[in-house]
């Protein structure tokens, strides 16, 4: 059933830290808003351990995002769990957000669509997804108790995944294409180096993920330099890429594959704001995403006041 055409002040696309923070600020400004997202929490909710978010010495991503969500719910912000297909601007200069189920209309959009895990792009990756191939250690670590697993990547996410997996698996191998961990925080590197269950394999790449004789589960990896390497599971942590397909009709300006914004989080499209990891901000952290969400809400509020929509 199609919704009645109601024009909102702001529609927030995405319910990760940027989207939820923008909702908190927008609601407190008294704006008529809605969040549309396929799911809540974003990639942040899959983080095993967060030690750099102010106010918490240590907290899981799931717990932190639940606190964001609780605050949003306390402000009675509508959160619609639907997948956005496309965003356009109509002849009345309203934004039209289309999902499989409905069309929604707003004067402003805060786009906080977040990121998608990058794939390795090797043979067997898709075939064995859910059969030993995973992109989320927080979700799947428990399935690998007393098993031998590999993590592909060298970022903070890869190292924290290895630390989590070491609580379940008997052996954990980090396979990284460079000669050392350049991108990871020193604190995580030290923990990994001191963990007897974790071993790092540098200057190595995965060429193929190979299954058992019945192709029912992962059995081994084919490595570029070392040949075949037996594993029961492989966790891919090679970064993420922005979800920009839904805004292709708006011709939003990009910079190095990310949405280009100014200090007010404005894009080149009037009324269209962006926040979080999808923007051209170099620091991709929960705290910066939340900050950008707050700035987006404030900028929308100021613009709506200038337009005479809000006082």
Short mmCIF file of C-alpha atoms in Angstrom, two decimals:
data_model
loop_
_atom_site.label_atom_id
_atom_site.label_comp_id
_atom_site.label_asym_id
_atom_site.label_seq_id
_atom_site.Cartn_x
_atom_site.Cartn_y
_atom_site.Cartn_z
CA UNK A 1 0.00 0.00 0.00
CA UNK A 2 1.33 3.45 -0.96
CA UNK A 3 1.74 6.04 1.75
CA UNK A 4 -0.13 9.34 1.57
CA UNK A 5 2.02 12.14 0.22
CA UNK A 6 3.32 13.82 3.35
CA UNK A 7 6.17 16.28 3.02
CA UNK A 8 8.74 15.97 5.79
CA UNK A 9 11.36 18.53 6.73
CA UNK A 10 14.17 15.97 6.57
CA UNK A 11 14.49 12.36 5.58
CA UNK A 12 17.61 10.70 6.97
CA UNK A 13 18.83 7.78 4.89
CA UNK A 14 20.87 5.38 6.99
CA UNK A 15 20.82 4.38 10.65
CA UNK A 16 24.49 4.12 11.53
CA UNK A 17 26.21 6.60 13.87
CA UNK A 18 25.92 9.51 11.41
CA UNK A 19 22.24 8.93 10.66
CA UNK A 20 21.25 8.34 14.27
CA UNK A 21 23.18 11.38 15.53
CA UNK A 22 21.54 13.59 12.90
CA UNK A 23 18.15 12.24 13.98
CA UNK A 24 18.82 13.10 17.64
CA UNK A 25 19.77 16.68 16.79
CA UNK A 26 17.00 17.16 14.20
CA UNK A 27 14.35 15.91 16.62
CA UNK A 28 15.55 18.25 19.34
CA UNK A 29 15.28 21.15 16.87
CA UNK A 30 11.61 20.25 16.51
CA UNK A 31 11.87 19.20 12.87
CA UNK A 32 9.51 16.77 11.18
CA UNK A 33 11.82 13.89 10.30
CA UNK A 34 12.06 10.21 9.48
CA UNK A 35 14.89 7.69 9.25
CA UNK A 36 14.80 5.14 6.43
CA UNK A 37 17.25 2.26 6.60
CA UNK A 38 17.37 -1.42 5.75
CA UNK A 39 18.81 -2.08 9.21
CA UNK A 40 20.04 -0.16 12.23
CA UNK A 41 23.56 0.29 13.53
CA UNK A 42 25.54 0.10 10.30
CA UNK A 43 29.00 -1.44 10.16
CA UNK A 44 29.76 0.19 13.51
CA UNK A 45 27.46 -2.32 15.22
CA UNK A 46 29.68 -5.21 14.10
CA UNK A 47 32.80 -3.84 15.84
CA UNK A 48 33.99 -6.29 18.49
CA UNK A 49 35.62 -3.71 20.75
CA UNK A 50 35.69 0.10 20.66
CA UNK A 51 38.22 1.83 22.90
CA UNK A 52 38.31 5.36 21.45
CA UNK A 53 34.73 6.62 21.75
CA UNK A 54 34.59 9.34 24.46
CA UNK A 55 32.80 8.28 27.62
CA UNK A 56 33.56 4.57 27.31
CA UNK A 57 36.87 2.93 28.14
CA UNK A 58 35.68 -0.11 26.24
CA UNK A 59 32.37 -0.97 24.58
CA UNK A 60 31.21 -3.22 21.76
CA UNK A 61 29.84 -1.65 18.60
CA UNK A 62 26.53 -3.42 19.16
CA UNK A 63 26.17 -1.91 22.65
CA UNK A 64 27.16 1.58 21.52
CA UNK A 65 24.75 1.62 18.59
CA UNK A 66 21.98 0.35 20.86
CA UNK A 67 22.58 3.38 23.07
CA UNK A 68 22.27 5.64 20.01
CA UNK A 69 19.06 3.83 19.03
CA UNK A 70 17.60 4.07 22.52
CA UNK A 71 18.04 7.84 22.47
CA UNK A 72 16.42 8.07 19.03
CA UNK A 73 13.45 6.01 20.24
CA UNK A 74 13.10 8.20 23.35
CA UNK A 75 12.69 11.17 21.00
CA UNK A 76 9.92 9.31 19.11
CA UNK A 77 11.72 9.51 15.78
CA UNK A 78 10.05 7.30 13.14
CA UNK A 79 12.46 4.64 11.89
CA UNK A 80 11.26 2.84 8.77
CA UNK A 81 13.04 -0.42 7.99
CA UNK A 82 12.95 -0.35 4.19
CA UNK A 83 15.65 -0.50 1.53
CA UNK A 84 16.11 2.73 -0.41
CA UNK A 85 16.23 2.14 -4.16
CA UNK A 86 16.81 5.67 -5.41
CA UNK A 87 16.68 9.32 -4.45
CA UNK A 88 15.57 11.98 -6.93
CA UNK A 89 14.52 15.62 -6.91
CA UNK A 90 11.16 16.41 -8.54
CA UNK A 91 9.90 19.51 -10.37
CA UNK A 92 8.64 20.96 -7.05
CA UNK A 93 12.22 20.78 -5.72
CA UNK A 94 11.23 18.10 -3.25
CA UNK A 95 13.33 15.01 -2.69
CA UNK A 96 11.63 11.73 -3.56
CA UNK A 97 12.98 8.71 -1.70
CA UNK A 98 11.77 5.49 -3.26
CA UNK A 99 11.84 2.09 -1.56
CA UNK A 100 10.38 -1.24 -2.67
CA UNK A 101 7.25 -0.45 -0.67
CA UNK A 102 6.72 3.32 -0.81
CA UNK A 103 7.69 6.79 -1.92
CA UNK A 104 8.58 9.44 0.66
CA UNK A 105 8.94 13.19 0.20
CA UNK A 106 11.09 15.74 2.01
CA UNK A 107 12.50 19.23 1.72
CA UNK A 108 15.97 18.11 2.81
CA UNK A 109 17.89 14.85 2.85
CA UNK A 110 20.72 13.82 5.14
CA UNK A 111 22.37 10.92 3.35
CA UNK A 112 24.23 8.65 5.75
CA UNK A 113 24.09 5.46 3.72
CA UNK A 114 27.31 4.07 5.11
CA UNK A 115 29.66 1.51 3.65
CA UNK A 116 29.68 -2.03 2.28
CA UNK A 117 32.42 -4.55 2.94
CA UNK A 118 34.86 -4.93 0.07
CA UNK A 119 35.25 -8.35 -1.49
CA UNK A 120 38.54 -10.02 -2.32
CA UNK A 121 37.31 -10.83 -5.79
CA UNK A 122 38.80 -14.33 -5.88
CA UNK A 123 37.40 -17.66 -7.01
CA UNK A 124 35.37 -19.41 -4.31
CA UNK A 125 34.57 -16.24 -2.35
CA UNK A 126 30.91 -16.07 -3.34
CA UNK A 127 30.46 -19.83 -3.56
CA UNK A 128 31.54 -20.39 0.05
CA UNK A 129 29.95 -17.32 1.61
CA UNK A 130 28.20 -18.63 4.73
CA UNK A 131 30.08 -21.93 4.36
CA UNK A 132 33.31 -20.70 5.92
CA UNK A 133 33.67 -17.31 4.25
CA UNK A 134 32.57 -14.40 6.44
CA UNK A 135 32.84 -10.61 6.54
CA UNK A 136 31.86 -10.29 10.21
CA UNK A 137 33.86 -11.87 13.03
CA UNK A 138 31.46 -10.47 15.63
CA UNK A 139 28.59 -12.30 13.94
CA UNK A 140 30.27 -15.61 13.15
CA UNK A 141 33.19 -16.18 15.56
CA UNK A 142 31.15 -18.63 17.65
CA UNK A 143 30.88 -21.06 14.72
CA UNK A 144 34.64 -21.62 14.70
CA UNK A 145 35.30 -23.00 18.15
CA UNK A 146 38.53 -25.05 18.14
CA UNK A 147 38.93 -24.43 14.40
CA UNK A 148 41.74 -22.97 12.29
CA UNK A 149 40.85 -19.63 10.72
CA UNK A 150 42.45 -16.93 8.60
CA UNK A 151 41.79 -13.19 8.51
CA UNK A 152 42.62 -11.35 5.31
CA UNK A 153 43.69 -7.73 5.83
CA UNK A 154 45.88 -5.51 7.97
CA UNK A 155 43.65 -2.77 9.37
CA UNK A 156 42.31 -2.20 12.89
CA UNK A 157 39.24 -4.21 11.86
CA UNK A 158 41.40 -7.16 10.79
CA UNK A 159 43.41 -7.16 14.01
CA UNK A 160 40.43 -6.77 16.33
CA UNK A 161 38.71 -9.59 14.42
CA UNK A 162 41.77 -11.76 15.03
CA UNK A 163 41.68 -10.94 18.74
CA UNK A 164 38.01 -11.88 18.97
CA UNK A 165 38.48 -15.08 16.96
CA UNK A 166 41.35 -16.15 19.23
CA UNK A 167 38.76 -16.53 22.01
CA UNK A 168 37.11 -19.31 19.99
CA UNK A 169 39.45 -20.72 17.34
CA UNK A 170 42.46 -22.91 18.09
CA UNK A 171 44.66 -21.14 15.52
CA UNK A 172 44.29 -17.68 13.96
CA UNK A 173 46.35 -16.48 11.00
CA UNK A 174 46.38 -12.90 9.72
CA UNK A 175 47.30 -12.87 6.04
CA UNK A 176 48.43 -9.47 4.80
CA UNK A 177 49.87 -8.43 1.45
CA UNK A 178 52.34 -5.90 2.91
CA UNK A 179 55.48 -6.42 5.01
CA UNK A 180 53.99 -5.07 8.26
CA UNK A 181 50.81 -3.53 9.71
CA UNK A 182 50.98 0.06 8.46
CA UNK A 183 47.36 1.07 9.06
CA UNK A 184 46.56 -0.48 12.43
CA UNK A 185 46.84 1.23 15.81
CA UNK A 186 49.94 0.33 17.81
CA UNK A 187 47.81 -0.87 20.75
CA UNK A 188 46.10 -3.53 18.60
CA UNK A 189 49.41 -4.61 17.06
CA UNK A 190 50.90 -5.19 20.50
CA UNK A 191 47.93 -7.29 21.62
CA UNK A 192 48.14 -9.40 18.46
CA UNK A 193 51.89 -9.92 18.81
CA UNK A 194 51.50 -11.05 22.43
CA UNK A 195 48.70 -13.52 21.69
CA UNK A 196 50.12 -17.06 21.27
CA UNK A 197 47.12 -18.16 19.20
CA UNK A 198 47.62 -15.47 16.55
CA UNK A 199 50.28 -15.64 13.84
CA UNK A 200 50.84 -13.06 11.10
CA UNK A 201 51.77 -13.97 7.53
CA UNK A 202 53.13 -10.95 5.65
CA UNK A 203 53.82 -10.38 1.94
CA UNK A 204 51.16 -12.89 0.99
CA UNK A 205 47.93 -12.84 -1.03
CA UNK A 206 44.97 -15.17 -1.43
CA UNK A 207 44.41 -16.37 -5.00
CA UNK A 208 41.53 -18.78 -4.40
CA UNK A 209 39.26 -20.15 -1.68
CA UNK A 210 38.91 -23.92 -2.05
CA UNK A 211 36.18 -26.17 -0.66
CA UNK A 212 36.06 -29.80 0.44
CA UNK A 213 35.34 -32.66 -1.94
CA UNK A 214 31.59 -31.93 -1.80
CA UNK A 215 32.02 -28.15 -1.95
CA UNK A 216 30.00 -27.82 1.24
CA UNK A 217 32.53 -25.82 3.25
CA UNK A 218 35.91 -24.10 3.07
CA UNK A 219 38.89 -26.45 3.28
CA UNK A 220 41.91 -24.38 2.25
CA UNK A 221 43.29 -21.26 0.62
CA UNK A 222 45.58 -21.01 -2.37
CA UNK A 223 48.25 -18.43 -1.52
CA UNK A 224 50.40 -16.62 -4.06
CA UNK A 225 53.77 -17.51 -2.53
CA UNK A 226 53.11 -20.40 -0.14
CA UNK A 227 50.69 -22.52 -2.13
CA UNK A 228 47.85 -24.35 -0.39
CA UNK A 229 47.04 -23.45 3.22
CA UNK A 230 44.50 -25.46 5.23
CA UNK A 231 41.79 -23.48 7.07
CA UNK A 232 38.26 -24.06 8.33
CA UNK A 233 37.18 -20.47 7.88
CA UNK A 234 38.27 -17.21 6.29
CA UNK A 235 37.29 -13.72 7.45
CA UNK A 236 37.71 -10.95 4.90
CA UNK A 237 38.61 -7.56 6.37
CA UNK A 238 40.06 -5.51 3.52
CA UNK A 239 38.05 -2.35 4.03
CA UNK A 240 34.77 -0.95 2.81
CA UNK A 241 33.37 1.15 -0.02
CA UNK A 242 30.60 3.77 0.02
CA UNK A 243 27.01 2.90 -0.91
CA UNK A 244 26.31 5.49 -3.61
CA UNK A 245 24.14 3.64 -6.14
CA UNK A 246 20.88 5.12 -4.85
CA UNK A 247 22.00 8.72 -5.51
CA UNK A 248 23.21 8.26 -9.08
CA UNK A 249 20.24 10.25 -10.43
CA UNK A 250 21.18 13.36 -8.42
CA UNK A 251 24.64 13.88 -9.95
CA UNK A 252 26.21 14.47 -6.55
CA UNK A 253 29.84 15.57 -6.81
CA UNK A 254 32.40 13.04 -5.62
CA UNK A 255 36.03 13.16 -4.55
CA UNK A 256 38.09 9.96 -4.77
CA UNK A 257 34.90 7.90 -4.80
CA UNK A 258 33.34 9.60 -1.76
CA UNK A 259 30.71 12.35 -1.54
CA UNK A 260 32.28 15.79 -1.51
CA UNK A 261 30.91 18.07 1.22
CA UNK A 262 31.81 21.43 2.74
CA UNK A 263 32.15 22.20 6.45
CA UNK A 264 28.35 22.38 6.77
CA UNK A 265 28.09 18.86 5.25
CA UNK A 266 26.41 20.35 2.16
CA UNK A 267 26.90 18.75 -1.23
CA UNK A 268 26.69 20.44 -4.62
CA UNK A 269 22.95 19.62 -4.68
CA UNK A 270 20.89 22.22 -2.75
CA UNK A 271 19.17 20.63 0.25
CA UNK A 272 21.15 17.41 0.02
CA UNK A 273 23.57 16.78 2.89
CA UNK A 274 25.89 13.86 3.54
CA UNK A 275 27.45 12.54 6.74
CA UNK A 276 29.62 9.67 7.90
CA UNK A 277 32.06 7.36 6.16
CA UNK A 278 30.56 8.03 2.72
CA UNK A 279 31.96 11.58 2.74
CA UNK A 280 35.43 12.79 1.74
CA UNK A 281 36.50 13.14 5.39
CA UNK A 282 39.78 11.25 5.86
CA UNK A 283 39.09 10.12 9.43
CA UNK A 284 36.55 7.28 9.22
CA UNK A 285 35.56 6.89 12.86
CA UNK A 286 32.31 6.63 14.82
CA UNK A 287 33.03 9.89 16.61
CA UNK A 288 33.54 11.82 13.35
CA UNK A 289 30.45 10.22 11.79
CA UNK A 290 28.34 11.30 14.77
CA UNK A 291 29.83 14.80 14.59
CA UNK A 292 28.99 15.10 10.89
CA UNK A 293 25.46 13.92 11.61
CA UNK A 294 25.04 16.69 14.19
CA UNK A 295 26.45 19.31 11.81
CA UNK A 296 24.11 18.13 9.03
CA UNK A 297 21.08 18.51 11.29
CA UNK A 298 22.13 22.00 12.37
CA UNK A 299 22.77 23.06 8.76
CA UNK A 300 19.34 21.78 7.66
CA UNK A 301 17.67 23.59 10.56
CA UNK A 302 19.39 26.88 9.67
CA UNK A 303 18.45 26.49 6.00
CA UNK A 304 14.81 25.72 6.81
CA UNK A 305 14.68 28.86 8.98
CA UNK A 306 16.02 30.98 6.13
CA UNK A 307 13.39 29.51 3.82
CA UNK A 308 10.65 30.40 6.31
CA UNK A 309 9.70 26.77 6.88
CA UNK A 310 10.77 26.86 10.53
CA UNK A 311 11.07 29.66 13.05
#
